[in-house]
Amino acid sequence: MRKIIIAIDGYSACGKSTTAKEVARELGYKYIDSGAMYRAVTLYFLDHLVAFTNPKEVDKALQNISLAFRVNAKGVSEIFLNGINVEQSIRKMRISENVSPVSTIKEVRQAMVALQRKLGKDKGVVMDGRDIGSVVFPDAELKLFLTADILVRAIRRQKELLEREDLVDVDTIIQNLQQRDQIDSTRKESPLVRPADSVEINTTHITIDEQVDEVIRLALSKIVAAGKRKFT
Ligand code: DC
């Protein structure tokens, strides 16, 4: 069967990664969490006291960063920063508070986009983020744009943080989400936009299973179409 690229974009905490992971599992595709890449860079910058505004320091730091995804024993993709599994530490609030500014840096974006394209070159990939359908893979066969009400997003994020023993009140999370929405959609370098050829899914009132079913249905029709194109 022909493989396709599935790009899932949208604001923070709209259910992108939960959907993407499950869709990838059902289709036997690779799952790439591009947000995790920006988070891992942020972790490195904070731990090594890199001044975000100093291009020389940023360039040097980027040269010392190596990112990789490895699938764990449970079949879940995890991110490694210079050989260390940072899947848990990049989800902490201190990273969420700094990741949007880091992801506005041109040099950071160039390095991440290049790596994302490399990871998706053989297709058969589900990648979620902010600019996947618009910049990273403008020719992706299936582009989705996820939305949800802010309160629902905040409660979902709070639950995720609690699972990592990070207790944060809903107001603080709403503030963080709104701040990130604002930075992500107004930045100069590849801002978050809804690609004209994407399908919008509002996840406020639907379950994860319903979200996943809808994406699988759309994906299968694109996979069939991609297979047919091969013979024309
Ligand atoms: O999906 P997430 O919340 O883990 O992403 C963290 C941040 O990374 C988000 O606020 C903006 C940035 N990001 C980006 O700029 N481009 C992407 N493709 C993915 C994430």
mmCIF file of C-alpha atoms and ligand atoms in Angstrom:
data_model
loop_
_atom_site.group_PDB
_atom_site.id
_atom_site.type_symbol
_atom_site.label_atom_id
_atom_site.label_comp_id
_atom_site.label_asym_id
_atom_site.label_seq_id
_atom_site.Cartn_x
_atom_site.Cartn_y
_atom_site.Cartn_z
ATOM 1 C CA MET A 1 0.000 0.000 0.000
ATOM 2 C CA ARG A 2 1.200 3.515 -0.788
ATOM 3 C CA LYS A 3 2.367 5.491 2.225
ATOM 4 C CA ILE A 4 1.355 9.054 2.832
ATOM 5 C CA ILE A 5 2.301 11.945 5.109
ATOM 6 C CA ILE A 6 -0.282 13.018 7.667
ATOM 7 C CA ALA A 7 0.284 16.535 9.012
ATOM 8 C CA ILE A 8 -1.602 17.516 12.153
ATOM 9 C CA ASP A 9 -1.427 21.152 13.215
ATOM 10 C CA GLY A 10 -3.262 23.273 15.748
ATOM 11 C CA TYR A 11 -3.018 25.194 18.990
ATOM 12 C CA SER A 12 -1.469 23.698 22.143
ATOM 13 C CA ALA A 13 -3.436 20.990 23.965
ATOM 14 C CA CYS A 14 -6.085 20.403 21.280
ATOM 15 C CA GLY A 15 -5.424 16.666 21.278
ATOM 16 C CA LYS A 16 -2.925 16.617 18.404
ATOM 17 C CA SER A 17 -0.387 14.254 19.904
ATOM 18 C CA THR A 18 -2.932 11.849 21.416
ATOM 19 C CA THR A 19 -4.627 11.587 18.029
ATOM 20 C CA ALA A 20 -1.386 11.415 16.065
ATOM 21 C CA LYS A 21 0.079 8.651 18.252
ATOM 22 C CA GLU A 22 -2.977 6.441 17.940
ATOM 23 C CA VAL A 23 -3.395 7.042 14.207
ATOM 24 C CA ALA A 24 0.273 6.166 13.669
ATOM 25 C CA ARG A 25 -0.149 2.990 15.711
ATOM 26 C CA GLU A 26 -3.224 1.863 13.781
ATOM 27 C CA LEU A 27 -1.643 2.553 10.392
ATOM 28 C CA GLY A 28 1.780 1.190 11.369
ATOM 29 C CA TYR A 29 3.285 4.625 10.660
ATOM 30 C CA LYS A 30 6.049 6.527 12.460
ATOM 31 C CA TYR A 31 4.893 9.190 14.891
ATOM 32 C CA ILE A 32 6.961 12.364 15.137
ATOM 33 C CA ASP A 33 6.110 14.937 17.797
ATOM 34 C CA SER A 34 7.689 18.103 16.393
ATOM 35 C CA GLY A 35 6.739 20.053 19.537
ATOM 36 C CA ALA A 36 8.959 17.655 21.512
ATOM 37 C CA MET A 37 11.883 18.748 19.331
ATOM 38 C CA TYR A 38 11.357 22.439 20.193
ATOM 39 C CA ARG A 39 10.900 21.445 23.843
ATOM 40 C CA ALA A 40 14.167 19.450 23.855
ATOM 41 C CA VAL A 41 16.037 22.423 22.368
ATOM 42 C CA THR A 42 14.479 24.626 25.069
ATOM 43 C CA LEU A 43 15.622 22.188 27.766
ATOM 44 C CA TYR A 44 19.174 22.306 26.415
ATOM 45 C CA PHE A 45 19.128 26.129 26.206
ATOM 46 C CA LEU A 46 17.889 26.445 29.802
ATOM 47 C CA ASP A 47 20.283 23.858 31.221
ATOM 48 C CA HIS A 48 23.264 25.400 29.407
ATOM 49 C CA LEU A 49 22.220 29.011 30.084
ATOM 50 C CA VAL A 50 22.112 29.830 26.363
ATOM 51 C CA ALA A 51 21.003 33.438 25.791
ATOM 52 C CA PHE A 52 18.025 33.105 23.390
ATOM 53 C CA THR A 53 18.781 36.533 21.925
ATOM 54 C CA ASN A 54 22.443 35.866 21.119
ATOM 55 C CA PRO A 55 22.656 34.296 17.614
ATOM 56 C CA LYS A 56 26.257 33.125 18.154
ATOM 57 C CA GLU A 57 25.349 31.269 21.351
ATOM 58 C CA VAL A 58 22.245 29.830 19.684
ATOM 59 C CA ASP A 59 24.245 28.593 16.679
ATOM 60 C CA LYS A 60 26.894 27.015 18.873
ATOM 61 C CA ALA A 61 24.267 25.328 21.021
ATOM 62 C CA LEU A 62 22.441 23.968 17.969
ATOM 63 C CA GLN A 63 25.680 22.387 16.769
ATOM 64 C CA ASN A 64 25.947 20.559 20.087
ATOM 65 C CA ILE A 65 22.393 19.247 20.013
ATOM 66 C CA SER A 66 21.560 15.861 18.608
ATOM 67 C CA LEU A 67 17.905 14.762 18.622
ATOM 68 C CA ALA A 68 16.518 11.317 17.917
ATOM 69 C CA PHE A 69 13.251 9.461 18.367
ATOM 70 C CA ARG A 70 13.255 5.883 19.614
ATOM 71 C CA VAL A 71 10.287 3.589 20.058
ATOM 72 C CA ASN A 72 10.108 2.121 23.586
ATOM 73 C CA ALA A 73 9.021 -1.387 24.629
ATOM 74 C CA LYS A 74 5.380 -0.252 24.698
ATOM 75 C CA GLY A 75 5.624 0.914 21.101
ATOM 76 C CA VAL A 76 5.632 4.603 22.106
ATOM 77 C CA SER A 77 7.973 7.035 20.394
ATOM 78 C CA GLU A 78 10.234 8.967 22.799
ATOM 79 C CA ILE A 79 12.659 11.797 22.237
ATOM 80 C CA PHE A 80 16.349 11.621 23.095
ATOM 81 C CA LEU A 81 18.554 14.691 23.541
ATOM 82 C CA ASN A 82 22.238 13.851 23.079
ATOM 83 C CA GLY A 83 21.461 10.221 23.855
ATOM 84 C CA ILE A 84 19.363 10.900 26.968
ATOM 85 C CA ASN A 85 15.642 10.207 27.167
ATOM 86 C CA VAL A 86 14.059 13.588 27.949
ATOM 87 C CA GLU A 87 10.445 12.632 27.262
ATOM 88 C CA GLN A 88 9.390 13.440 30.860
ATOM 89 C CA SER A 89 11.512 16.510 31.571
ATOM 90 C CA ILE A 90 10.409 18.382 28.426
ATOM 91 C CA ARG A 91 6.749 18.297 29.576
ATOM 92 C CA LYS A 92 7.434 20.312 32.739
ATOM 93 C CA MET A 93 5.930 23.748 33.166
ATOM 94 C CA ARG A 94 9.350 25.486 33.068
ATOM 95 C CA ILE A 95 9.778 24.209 29.513
ATOM 96 C CA SER A 96 6.210 25.165 28.493
ATOM 97 C CA GLU A 97 6.928 28.672 29.749
ATOM 98 C CA ASN A 98 10.002 29.067 27.545
ATOM 99 C CA VAL A 99 9.349 26.956 24.457
ATOM 100 C CA SER A 100 7.364 29.495 22.446
ATOM 101 C CA PRO A 101 10.080 32.175 22.573
ATOM 102 C CA VAL A 102 12.688 29.544 21.631
ATOM 103 C CA SER A 103 10.575 28.358 18.704
ATOM 104 C CA THR A 104 10.461 31.897 17.250
ATOM 105 C CA ILE A 105 14.243 31.819 16.672
ATOM 106 C CA LYS A 106 14.942 31.503 12.942
ATOM 107 C CA GLU A 107 18.042 29.332 13.320
ATOM 108 C CA VAL A 108 16.188 26.948 15.636
ATOM 109 C CA ARG A 109 13.329 26.610 13.159
ATOM 110 C CA GLN A 110 15.670 26.017 10.218
ATOM 111 C CA ALA A 111 17.461 23.229 12.070
ATOM 112 C CA MET A 112 14.208 21.595 13.241
ATOM 113 C CA VAL A 113 12.482 21.806 9.843
ATOM 114 C CA ALA A 114 15.515 20.209 8.146
ATOM 115 C CA LEU A 115 15.447 17.343 10.641
ATOM 116 C CA GLN A 116 11.665 16.925 10.356
ATOM 117 C CA ARG A 117 11.906 16.666 6.552
ATOM 118 C CA LYS A 118 14.640 14.059 6.911
ATOM 119 C CA LEU A 119 12.495 12.043 9.331
ATOM 120 C CA GLY A 120 9.548 12.133 6.914
ATOM 121 C CA LYS A 121 11.401 11.527 3.669
ATOM 122 C CA ASP A 122 10.189 7.931 3.288
ATOM 123 C CA LYS A 123 6.584 8.902 4.104
ATOM 124 C CA GLY A 124 4.482 6.640 6.320
ATOM 125 C CA VAL A 125 4.631 9.300 8.990
ATOM 126 C CA VAL A 126 2.221 11.178 11.215
ATOM 127 C CA MET A 127 3.748 14.456 12.387
ATOM 128 C CA ASP A 128 2.072 16.981 14.637
ATOM 129 C CA GLY A 129 2.985 20.585 15.348
ATOM 130 C CA ARG A 130 2.238 24.143 14.226
ATOM 131 C CA ASP A 131 3.718 24.426 10.730
ATOM 132 C CA ILE A 132 3.762 20.856 9.468
ATOM 133 C CA GLY A 133 1.120 21.260 6.751
ATOM 134 C CA SER A 134 2.108 24.842 5.927
ATOM 135 C CA VAL A 135 5.931 24.732 5.895
ATOM 136 C CA VAL A 136 7.489 21.349 6.663
ATOM 137 C CA PHE A 137 5.370 19.230 4.302
ATOM 138 C CA PRO A 138 3.285 21.571 2.122
ATOM 139 C CA ASP A 139 2.603 18.562 -0.152
ATOM 140 C CA ALA A 140 1.374 16.275 2.640
ATOM 141 C CA GLU A 141 -1.459 14.090 1.344
ATOM 142 C CA LEU A 142 -3.564 14.694 4.459
ATOM 143 C CA LYS A 143 -3.539 17.903 6.503
ATOM 144 C CA LEU A 144 -5.582 18.297 9.650
ATOM 145 C CA PHE A 145 -6.138 21.336 11.806
ATOM 146 C CA LEU A 146 -7.336 20.618 15.353
ATOM 147 C CA THR A 147 -9.173 23.137 17.526
ATOM 148 C CA ALA A 148 -10.903 23.033 20.953
ATOM 149 C CA ASP A 149 -12.297 25.423 23.559
ATOM 150 C CA ILE A 150 -9.665 26.939 25.847
ATOM 151 C CA LEU A 151 -11.149 25.555 29.086
ATOM 152 C CA VAL A 152 -11.284 22.012 27.701
ATOM 153 C CA ARG A 153 -7.691 22.388 26.527
ATOM 154 C CA ALA A 154 -6.554 23.642 29.948
ATOM 155 C CA ILE A 155 -8.266 20.810 31.815
ATOM 156 C CA ARG A 156 -6.718 18.227 29.491
ATOM 157 C CA ARG A 157 -3.278 19.766 29.983
ATOM 158 C CA GLN A 158 -3.753 19.882 33.764
ATOM 159 C CA LYS A 159 -4.516 16.170 33.784
ATOM 160 C CA GLU A 160 -1.395 15.432 31.759
ATOM 161 C CA LEU A 161 0.742 17.521 34.137
ATOM 162 C CA LEU A 162 -0.798 15.801 37.161
ATOM 163 C CA GLU A 163 0.155 12.419 35.715
ATOM 164 C CA ARG A 164 3.726 13.749 35.856
ATOM 165 C CA GLU A 165 3.204 14.959 39.412
ATOM 166 C CA ASP A 166 3.269 18.593 38.327
ATOM 167 C CA LEU A 167 0.328 20.284 40.070
ATOM 168 C CA VAL A 168 -0.591 23.505 38.244
ATOM 169 C CA ASP A 169 -3.862 25.434 38.642
ATOM 170 C CA VAL A 170 -6.179 25.844 35.642
ATOM 171 C CA ASP A 171 -5.830 29.651 35.529
ATOM 172 C CA THR A 172 -2.051 29.410 35.204
ATOM 173 C CA ILE A 173 -2.452 26.850 32.425
ATOM 174 C CA ILE A 174 -5.010 29.006 30.576
ATOM 175 C CA GLN A 175 -2.620 31.943 30.803
ATOM 176 C CA ASN A 176 0.245 29.830 29.457
ATOM 177 C CA LEU A 177 -1.880 28.417 26.610
ATOM 178 C CA GLN A 178 -3.129 31.872 25.601
ATOM 179 C CA GLN A 179 0.364 33.307 25.707
ATOM 180 C CA ARG A 180 1.670 30.456 23.546
ATOM 181 C CA ASP A 181 -1.251 30.748 21.095
ATOM 182 C CA GLN A 182 -0.432 34.421 20.741
ATOM 183 C CA ILE A 183 3.314 33.913 20.209
ATOM 184 C CA ASP A 184 2.848 30.852 17.958
ATOM 185 C CA SER A 185 0.359 32.555 15.645
ATOM 186 C CA THR A 186 1.977 35.977 15.399
ATOM 187 C CA ARG A 187 5.685 35.107 15.125
ATOM 188 C CA LYS A 188 7.562 36.134 11.963
ATOM 189 C CA GLU A 189 8.992 32.692 11.178
ATOM 190 C CA SER A 190 6.344 30.215 9.986
ATOM 191 C CA PRO A 191 3.477 31.252 12.274
ATOM 192 C CA LEU A 192 0.694 28.857 13.123
ATOM 193 C CA VAL A 193 -1.867 29.166 10.331
ATOM 194 C CA ARG A 194 -4.616 26.893 9.171
ATOM 195 C CA PRO A 195 -3.565 25.629 5.720
ATOM 196 C CA ALA A 196 -6.346 26.265 3.182
ATOM 197 C CA ASP A 197 -6.290 22.606 2.131
ATOM 198 C CA SER A 198 -6.564 21.217 5.677
ATOM 199 C CA VAL A 199 -9.555 19.562 7.318
ATOM 200 C CA GLU A 200 -10.577 21.231 10.577
ATOM 201 C CA ILE A 201 -11.619 19.016 13.483
ATOM 202 C CA ASN A 202 -13.030 20.621 16.631
ATOM 203 C CA THR A 203 -12.262 18.212 19.469
ATOM 204 C CA THR A 204 -14.218 20.016 22.236
ATOM 205 C CA HIS A 205 -17.150 17.637 22.320
ATOM 206 C CA ILE A 206 -15.762 14.457 20.793
ATOM 207 C CA THR A 207 -13.901 11.574 22.379
ATOM 208 C CA ILE A 208 -10.378 10.530 21.462
ATOM 209 C CA ASP A 209 -11.780 7.402 19.801
ATOM 210 C CA GLU A 210 -14.070 9.525 17.638
ATOM 211 C CA GLN A 211 -11.174 11.824 16.705
ATOM 212 C CA VAL A 212 -8.990 8.881 15.775
ATOM 213 C CA ASP A 213 -11.750 7.161 13.767
ATOM 214 C CA GLU A 214 -12.340 10.323 11.766
ATOM 215 C CA VAL A 215 -8.646 10.738 10.965
ATOM 216 C CA ILE A 216 -8.266 7.062 9.999
ATOM 217 C CA ARG A 217 -11.279 7.364 7.675
ATOM 218 C CA LEU A 218 -9.746 10.429 5.989
ATOM 219 C CA ALA A 219 -6.305 8.797 5.853
ATOM 220 C CA LEU A 220 -7.585 5.609 4.218
ATOM 221 C CA SER A 221 -9.284 7.544 1.447
ATOM 222 C CA LYS A 222 -6.041 9.478 0.826
ATOM 223 C CA ILE A 223 -3.993 6.246 0.847
ATOM 224 C CA VAL A 224 -6.333 4.716 -1.752
ATOM 225 C CA ALA A 225 -6.147 7.902 -3.855
ATOM 226 C CA ALA A 226 -2.319 7.933 -3.625
ATOM 227 C CA GLY A 227 -2.254 4.288 -4.765
ATOM 228 C CA LYS A 228 -4.466 5.037 -7.772
ATOM 229 C CA ARG A 229 -2.313 7.999 -8.836
ATOM 230 C CA LYS A 230 0.639 5.645 -9.153
ATOM 231 C CA PHE A 231 -1.030 3.868 -12.105
ATOM 232 C CA THR A 232 -2.263 6.915 -14.034
HETATM 233 O O1 DC B 1 2.939 20.756 20.707
HETATM 234 P P1 DC B 1 3.649 21.356 21.930
HETATM 235 O O2 DC B 1 2.753 22.133 22.833
HETATM 236 O O3 DC B 1 4.481 20.359 22.659
HETATM 237 O O4 DC B 1 4.683 22.419 21.299
HETATM 238 C C1 DC B 1 5.514 23.209 22.105
HETATM 239 C C2 DC B 1 5.860 24.515 21.411
HETATM 240 O O5 DC B 1 6.703 24.275 20.299
HETATM 241 C C3 DC B 1 4.694 25.332 20.881
HETATM 242 O O6 DC B 1 4.228 26.285 21.818
HETATM 243 C C4 DC B 1 5.232 26.000 19.663
HETATM 244 C C5 DC B 1 6.426 25.185 19.249
HETATM 245 N N1 DC B 1 6.214 24.414 18.016
HETATM 246 C C6 DC B 1 6.470 25.071 16.837
HETATM 247 O O7 DC B 1 6.762 26.246 16.831
HETATM 248 N N2 DC B 1 6.372 24.378 15.668
HETATM 249 C C7 DC B 1 6.028 23.087 15.661
HETATM 250 N N3 DC B 1 5.958 22.432 14.494
HETATM 251 C C8 DC B 1 5.748 22.417 16.872
HETATM 252 C C9 DC B 1 5.839 23.121 18.036
#
